């Protein structure tokens, strides 16, 4: 879908010979998805650039890999081209595009002539934004549900994970077949009702991984919500849509759940603050279950101050002085479960007086096996009656987990529960009255299309500690060193049951993030 409008020169210098022909060769290759030609027409080497609204790709190899994954560019035609000649071997080309689906875009390319002819050394592409990014949102409004108008959270906006009941709407659980048959909720989920009463508005219902059983965020039906802090990488699941909405600035609070890490992992991957609350501390009434022994309410924000302000609304009042201390303990064996760059970033979060201990963790793999077995058994109890004849409606990764869950026996679940109970007691004893610092996830966000299973397994060795213990966990954003990519990661603060408020306060203190500017409160 190309045409050849006249090329105009924006400077007194003539258009260099061969440039226009190279430009149109590139356009033809783009419209036919000729990857070899596109590779030839982009300059080789690590400094070639390509940017768009999703982020910046640096280096020819990264650009080539992106093109190989995307399956072609949107159909379009060129309606204007403008050239500014720098010298006989360099020129800037700006083209106005008209997309087949509607709307106009623009691309800017810096071309250089070398031994292999004209090649693009830097490019930026702009296309009309969608009215609604359906990777992030299922339903959105302005607002979708207004809050009380007054209260401690007045002026805040909430992205609600699509497992919470929102009065007047269906709960979709990340699966179109479930959504089609879901009833309209008459009442809000308990936690959501509290936020609305505190003055926050609901911006919309955000996407989730299917049935909330994933740590990737790549829903097979609606795609992966973008990760603006780590472009072209997974957002983290299953509170993926709400996390991306907060990271993108579409909402200030992401209301989600955490069973095996579904708050902590997207928080780490997207550079957000997030909390998994003490098991049972915040009511899960009106929330679709996955594994009730581990399911918890959680939320994400861009600041520690707002994370704590939400806690003031949702958490039960403190019963008295804190039963613990702010002593932070670091366990090298847990840091070693993460990649070196993540471990170094997390260690940098530790205060100067943090202690270092060696814990007896030789049974940790067995604890994770028990966690996974109990989780899978309970997931089938929660969803099996509906899924028995409908496993085909699930994406491949989630379907595989439920197919395994269906094979588990009650005896296997009982044996796993005994191991989990022992682990629970051990973890609580080890943590004691201190604060454990460990990585929220074992790596930075993997690239889209990478095999997630190795990362999932190593991450769950870390996240299962709080899950088994029923403990609160707060993810604090850290950043890997520039030499290793400068990507977001998370340091996780874990403490004894009921110490949620202590962790929220400590997150503010460790980051110095206690002065967030928020709207005046009526």
XYZ file of C-alpha atoms in Angstrom:
522
model
C 0.000 0.000 0.000
C 2.620 2.538 -1.085
C 2.568 5.489 -3.422
C 5.238 7.853 -4.646
C 4.387 11.478 -3.838
C 6.828 14.152 -4.750
C 9.811 14.535 -2.476
C 10.515 18.031 -1.250
C 13.820 19.361 -0.032
C 13.782 21.397 3.149
C 17.169 22.980 2.502
C 19.054 24.635 -0.341
C 21.263 21.591 -0.847
C 20.032 19.108 -3.470
C 18.781 15.653 -2.516
C 21.773 13.272 -2.728
C 21.803 10.757 -5.544
C 20.297 7.378 -4.707
C 18.669 8.457 -1.430
C 15.091 8.576 -2.701
C 15.494 5.168 -4.344
C 16.817 3.710 -1.085
C 13.909 5.234 0.834
C 11.346 3.621 -1.465
C 13.179 0.313 -1.393
C 12.852 0.434 2.371
C 9.153 1.247 2.137
C 8.501 -1.678 -0.223
C 10.415 -4.027 2.055
C 8.421 -2.794 5.044
C 5.071 -3.389 3.356
C 6.076 -6.900 2.201
C 7.808 -7.743 5.511
C 11.020 -8.519 3.642
C 13.205 -8.967 6.708
C 16.445 -9.519 4.763
C 15.996 -6.274 2.823
C 15.081 -4.381 5.989
C 18.207 -5.684 7.694
C 20.338 -4.528 4.761
C 18.784 -1.065 4.746
C 19.430 -0.463 8.454
C 23.029 0.267 9.348
C 24.886 -2.558 11.110
C 26.405 -2.138 14.526
C 25.453 -1.405 18.143
C 24.606 2.291 17.736
C 21.743 2.087 15.210
C 18.490 3.361 16.740
C 14.781 2.745 16.244
C 12.188 4.357 18.513
C 8.423 4.460 18.798
C 5.841 5.002 21.525
C 6.775 1.680 23.124
C 10.425 2.570 23.623
C 13.862 2.762 22.028
C 15.688 -0.158 20.428
C 19.471 0.217 20.416
C 21.622 -1.742 17.997
C 20.965 -3.478 14.681
C 20.539 -6.882 16.329
C 17.817 -5.641 18.678
C 15.978 -3.940 15.815
C 16.197 -7.054 13.653
C 14.892 -9.262 16.471
C 11.959 -6.904 17.009
C 10.998 -7.037 13.344
C 11.201 -10.814 13.343
C 8.673 -11.020 16.193
C 6.085 -8.449 15.208
C 4.719 -10.092 12.030
C 4.840 -7.063 9.765
C 4.079 -3.356 9.987
C 0.585 -1.801 9.719
C -0.515 -1.232 6.144
C -0.106 2.368 5.045
C 0.758 4.737 2.226
C 3.205 7.612 2.099
C 1.478 10.953 1.478
C 4.416 13.345 1.880
C 8.174 13.081 2.062
C 10.588 15.831 3.039
C 14.373 15.675 2.862
C 16.868 17.858 4.658
C 20.299 17.255 3.177
C 23.144 17.433 5.654
C 25.923 16.707 3.161
C 26.309 14.459 0.155
C 26.484 11.363 2.401
C 23.952 12.217 5.126
C 20.301 13.284 5.073
C 17.204 13.452 7.234
C 13.978 12.104 5.716
C 10.579 12.874 7.257
C 7.555 11.059 5.817
C 3.870 11.538 6.577
C 1.990 8.242 6.491
C -1.691 7.435 6.163
C -2.673 4.151 7.769
C -5.102 1.768 6.124
C -6.978 1.495 9.422
C -7.296 5.276 9.602
C -5.320 8.196 10.919
C -2.007 9.722 9.975
C 1.437 8.965 11.315
C 4.971 10.147 10.816
C 8.414 8.630 10.496
C 11.765 10.353 10.757
C 14.891 8.651 9.467
C 18.545 9.637 9.471
C 20.247 8.105 6.429
C 23.979 7.710 5.817
C 25.804 6.542 2.679
C 28.652 4.103 3.146
C 30.365 1.270 1.320
C 27.067 -0.677 1.215
C 25.014 2.255 -0.055
C 22.369 4.264 1.797
C 21.305 2.901 5.189
C 19.194 4.146 8.097
C 21.230 4.937 11.203
C 18.344 6.221 13.356
C 14.570 6.155 12.985
C 11.536 7.233 14.943
C 8.008 6.057 14.116
C 4.773 7.677 15.316
C 1.311 6.244 14.660
C -2.106 7.332 15.968
C -2.638 5.993 19.492
C -5.604 3.659 19.995
C -8.707 5.071 21.634
C -8.452 2.216 24.114
C -5.387 0.037 24.627
C -7.119 -3.312 24.974
C -3.891 -4.917 26.147
C -4.179 -2.841 29.336
C -7.910 -2.291 29.797
C -11.069 -4.330 29.348
C -13.342 -1.449 30.340
C -12.310 2.129 31.044
C -14.111 5.359 31.912
C -13.511 8.909 33.011
C -14.070 7.657 35.634
C -15.751 4.277 35.278
C -17.010 4.440 38.876
C -16.764 7.705 40.838
C -15.622 7.574 44.424
C -17.137 9.327 47.398
C -15.568 12.637 46.355
C -14.092 13.206 49.806
C -11.626 11.253 51.879
C -7.944 10.381 52.195
C -7.737 9.049 48.632
C -9.701 11.816 46.898
C -8.075 12.595 43.570
C -6.594 9.099 43.158
C -7.622 6.725 40.386
C -7.731 2.922 40.529
C -7.042 0.289 37.891
C -8.919 -2.801 39.109
C -7.614 -6.260 38.244
C -10.327 -8.178 36.409
C -10.897 -10.632 39.250
C -12.605 -8.071 41.512
C -16.355 -7.535 41.426
C -17.225 -4.065 40.145
C -20.922 -3.315 40.596
C -22.701 -3.032 37.264
C -19.993 -4.933 35.404
C -19.036 -8.526 34.739
C -15.814 -10.035 36.085
C -13.798 -11.439 33.192
C -10.846 -13.249 34.842
C -8.793 -12.742 31.690
C -10.761 -15.291 29.663
C -13.351 -14.447 26.977
C -15.377 -17.628 27.534
C -15.732 -16.909 31.248
C -16.608 -13.278 30.563
C -19.339 -14.237 28.088
C -21.228 -16.182 30.748
C -20.335 -14.068 33.792
C -23.200 -12.367 35.647
C -23.234 -8.643 36.259
C -21.991 -7.885 39.760
C -24.523 -6.284 42.090
C -21.960 -5.127 44.656
C -18.339 -4.074 44.700
C -15.687 -6.364 46.117
C -15.008 -5.433 49.739
C -11.550 -3.909 49.175
C -12.743 -1.920 46.175
C -15.676 -0.575 48.185
C -13.240 0.674 50.824
C -11.172 2.545 48.232
C -14.260 4.162 46.742
C -15.476 5.190 50.196
C -12.062 6.767 50.811
C -12.536 9.005 47.776
C -10.661 7.168 45.019
C -12.282 6.803 41.583
C -12.192 3.621 39.500
C -10.542 4.462 36.191
C -11.282 1.039 34.716
C -11.097 -2.740 34.810
C -7.597 -3.870 33.876
C -6.460 -7.015 32.118
C -5.177 -10.043 33.990
C -3.522 -13.275 32.985
C -6.088 -16.026 32.573
C -7.697 -16.988 35.868
C -4.843 -15.096 37.577
C -2.409 -17.998 37.188
C 0.783 -16.632 35.675
C 3.794 -14.491 36.447
C 4.410 -13.305 32.873
C 1.487 -11.029 32.020
C 1.200 -12.283 28.446
C -2.496 -13.090 28.043
C -3.000 -15.388 25.036
C -6.262 -13.634 24.081
C -5.489 -9.946 24.571
C -1.707 -9.769 24.353
C 0.876 -8.442 26.762
C 0.280 -5.030 28.324
C 3.244 -2.751 27.593
C 6.049 -2.332 30.062
C 7.067 1.323 29.692
C 9.992 0.978 32.097
C 11.446 -1.968 30.144
C 10.159 -1.755 26.560
C 9.676 -4.970 24.581
C 9.836 -6.977 27.796
C 7.043 -8.748 29.668
C 5.023 -6.672 32.146
C 4.817 -9.345 34.856
C 1.603 -11.071 35.862
C -1.032 -11.746 36.748
C -1.750 -8.169 37.912
C -0.228 -7.140 34.594
C -2.861 -4.736 33.280
C -3.181 -2.812 36.527
C 0.608 -2.598 36.844
C 0.985 -1.255 33.313
C -1.856 1.222 33.864
C -0.022 2.625 36.900
C 3.357 2.610 35.176
C 1.894 4.390 32.136
C 0.235 7.019 34.338
C -3.295 5.943 33.377
C -4.096 5.330 37.058
C -2.364 6.025 40.356
C -3.327 2.802 42.169
C -3.350 -0.732 40.794
C -5.630 -2.999 42.848
C -4.606 -6.615 42.371
C -3.972 -9.936 44.030
C -0.870 -11.888 44.952
C -0.917 -15.675 45.265
C 2.544 -16.692 44.068
C 3.999 -13.265 43.278
C 1.453 -11.502 41.084
C 1.978 -8.137 42.783
C 5.673 -8.439 43.556
C 6.794 -9.579 40.100
C 5.094 -6.860 38.022
C 6.244 -4.325 40.599
C 9.836 -5.488 40.102
C 9.614 -5.658 36.316
C 8.061 -2.189 36.002
C 9.836 -0.269 38.763
C 6.778 0.115 40.990
C 6.046 -0.167 44.690
C 3.773 -3.083 45.548
C 2.459 -4.922 48.586
C 1.250 -8.441 49.202
C -0.645 -8.163 52.480
C -0.618 -10.599 55.386
C -2.780 -13.551 54.410
C -6.303 -12.807 55.607
C -5.577 -9.229 56.680
C -7.686 -7.684 53.897
C -10.984 -9.319 52.973
C -11.121 -11.141 49.641
C -14.930 -10.968 49.492
C -15.965 -10.384 45.897
C -12.622 -11.563 44.471
C -12.448 -14.628 42.233
C -10.244 -17.222 43.974
C -7.257 -19.114 42.636
C -5.726 -20.832 45.672
C -7.395 -19.574 48.870
C -4.560 -20.799 51.114
C -2.280 -18.234 49.469
C -4.551 -15.632 47.798
C -4.094 -12.108 49.151
C -5.172 -8.579 48.285
C -2.396 -6.285 47.094
C -1.831 -2.996 45.300
C 0.791 -1.114 43.289
C 1.724 2.564 43.085
C 4.496 4.739 41.707
C 5.433 6.017 45.177
C 5.955 4.577 48.628
C 3.896 7.388 50.146
C 0.785 6.477 48.169
C 1.365 2.762 48.801
C 1.231 3.535 52.524
C -1.800 5.821 52.138
C -3.755 2.976 50.536
C -2.633 0.755 53.412
C -4.124 3.231 55.863
C -7.478 2.613 54.167
C -7.385 -1.141 53.565
C -5.359 -2.569 56.437
C -6.875 -3.267 59.859
C -5.946 -0.759 62.566
C -2.745 -1.473 64.462
C -3.540 -3.377 67.648
C -0.701 -1.740 69.573
C 3.051 -1.178 69.373
C 4.832 -3.157 66.679
C 5.922 -6.604 67.858
C 9.126 -6.403 65.844
C 12.078 -4.213 64.956
C 13.340 -2.539 61.783
C 16.480 -4.686 61.757
C 17.032 -5.793 58.174
C 18.582 -9.186 57.508
C 20.092 -10.306 54.200
C 20.542 -14.006 53.376
C 23.231 -14.594 50.707
C 21.676 -17.904 49.637
C 18.480 -16.062 48.683
C 20.367 -13.326 46.840
C 22.199 -16.049 44.934
C 18.874 -17.244 43.499
C 18.745 -14.023 41.471
C 20.905 -12.931 38.567
C 24.102 -11.144 39.655
C 22.889 -7.737 38.464
C 19.595 -8.046 40.351
C 21.310 -9.357 43.486
C 23.709 -6.403 43.454
C 20.858 -3.910 43.059
C 18.885 -5.484 45.911
C 21.923 -5.568 48.188
C 22.308 -1.847 47.539
C 18.881 -1.264 49.103
C 19.995 -2.691 52.460
C 20.721 -0.108 55.151
C 24.282 0.154 56.420
C 23.441 -1.653 59.659
C 21.757 -4.622 57.973
C 22.919 -8.010 59.219
C 23.859 -10.986 57.071
C 22.855 -14.504 58.040
C 23.102 -18.005 56.659
C 19.784 -19.785 56.919
C 19.139 -23.532 56.636
C 17.370 -23.459 53.282
C 18.267 -26.863 51.897
C 14.553 -27.756 51.920
C 13.523 -24.695 49.889
C 13.043 -26.670 46.619
C 10.802 -29.123 48.490
C 8.871 -26.195 49.975
C 8.304 -24.784 46.503
C 7.115 -28.167 45.243
C 4.635 -28.274 48.121
C 3.507 -24.712 47.421
C 2.936 -25.504 43.764
C 1.046 -28.702 44.547
C -1.272 -27.042 47.055
C -1.770 -24.098 44.701
C -2.593 -26.394 41.781
C -4.941 -28.567 43.864
C -6.836 -25.540 45.127
C -6.885 -23.956 41.665
C -8.657 -27.035 40.329
C -11.113 -26.943 43.240
C -11.798 -23.299 42.372
C -12.091 -23.673 38.605
C -12.285 -27.369 37.759
C -16.072 -27.643 37.601
C -16.171 -24.951 34.936
C -13.018 -26.055 33.119
C -13.674 -29.808 32.974
C -15.090 -29.569 29.445
C -13.508 -26.225 28.547
C -9.752 -26.542 28.893
C -9.517 -25.690 25.205
C -10.619 -22.108 25.956
C -7.355 -21.417 27.798
C -4.055 -20.281 26.329
C -1.381 -22.962 26.115
C 0.660 -22.015 29.191
C -2.269 -21.651 31.588
C -3.991 -24.697 30.080
C -0.896 -26.772 30.826
C -1.022 -25.771 34.488
C -4.687 -26.701 34.798
C -4.154 -29.982 32.944
C -1.551 -30.872 35.550
C -3.785 -29.653 38.373
C -6.563 -31.964 37.200
C -4.293 -35.010 37.694
C -3.509 -34.330 41.364
C -5.062 -36.545 43.994
C -6.327 -35.551 47.405
C -3.567 -37.690 48.938
C -0.918 -35.725 47.032
C -2.478 -32.478 48.135
C -2.622 -33.613 51.752
C 1.045 -34.639 51.736
C 2.025 -31.320 50.156
C -0.032 -29.413 52.697
C 1.884 -31.113 55.527
C 5.187 -29.979 54.010
C 3.768 -26.485 53.487
C 2.692 -26.308 57.124
C 6.203 -27.231 58.265
C 7.671 -24.648 55.910
C 5.270 -22.041 57.246
C 6.455 -22.575 60.807
C 10.123 -22.571 59.766
C 9.855 -19.393 57.681
C 8.056 -17.540 60.457
C 10.715 -18.618 62.961
C 13.581 -17.567 60.685
C 12.068 -14.158 59.970
C 11.117 -13.631 63.601
C 10.780 -9.997 64.564
C 13.188 -8.726 61.898
C 12.709 -7.682 58.271
C 14.020 -9.990 55.570
C 15.332 -8.364 52.375
C 15.391 -10.553 49.269
C 14.805 -10.085 45.520
C 11.178 -9.667 44.433
C 11.982 -11.580 41.240
C 15.047 -13.510 40.154
C 15.750 -11.396 37.072
C 14.811 -8.264 35.232
C 11.790 -8.611 32.957
C 12.459 -11.215 30.256
C 12.074 -10.166 26.648
C 8.766 -10.860 24.980
C 8.882 -14.271 23.357
C 11.543 -15.716 25.682
C 10.914 -19.005 27.479
C 9.551 -17.909 30.851
C 9.665 -21.247 32.659
C 13.275 -21.072 33.965
C 12.668 -17.526 35.245
C 9.310 -18.540 36.701
C 10.884 -21.419 38.638
C 13.758 -19.364 40.068
C 11.468 -16.459 40.926
C 9.006 -18.697 42.749
C 11.807 -20.034 44.957
C 11.942 -16.455 46.237
C 8.262 -15.535 46.231
C 7.069 -18.753 47.891
C 8.747 -17.721 51.156
C 6.114 -15.085 51.942
C 3.360 -17.198 50.413
C 4.097 -20.215 52.566
C 4.519 -18.070 55.665
C 1.368 -16.036 55.041
C 3.619 -13.009 55.496
C 3.342 -9.434 54.243
C 5.816 -8.455 51.532
C 6.549 -5.024 50.074
C 8.414 -4.697 46.779
C 10.617 -1.610 46.530
C 11.972 -0.600 43.110
C 15.706 -0.740 42.472
C 17.649 -0.392 39.228
C 20.439 -2.570 37.894
C 23.759 -0.939 37.106
C 23.995 0.941 33.784
C 26.656 -1.496 32.620
C 24.124 -4.330 32.983
C 21.248 -2.515 31.295
C 19.945 -0.122 33.955
C 16.653 -2.012 34.077
C 14.067 -2.097 36.881
C 14.180 -4.781 39.543
C 12.690 -5.179 42.997
C 13.904 -5.582 46.547
C 11.320 -7.315 48.728
C 10.819 -6.557 52.418
C 9.193 -9.438 54.336
C 8.150 -9.461 57.988
C 6.004 -11.316 60.486
C 2.217 -11.554 60.032
C 0.453 -8.272 60.745
C 3.525 -6.085 60.222
C 2.242 -4.675 56.925
C 2.254 -1.101 58.204
C 5.827 -1.464 59.464
C 6.948 -2.543 55.994
C 5.099 0.328 54.336
C 6.759 2.799 56.681
C 10.171 1.212 56.127
C 9.727 1.432 52.345
C 9.163 5.188 52.706
C 12.229 5.532 54.911
C 14.543 3.445 52.724
C 13.633 5.387 49.589
C 13.159 8.824 51.141
C 9.799 8.860 49.395
C 7.596 10.522 51.971
C 6.900 13.847 50.326
C 4.731 12.871 47.362
C 2.618 15.750 46.069
C -1.029 14.718 46.163
C -4.269 16.654 45.630
C -5.598 18.542 48.665
C -7.823 16.302 50.761
C -11.253 17.652 51.613
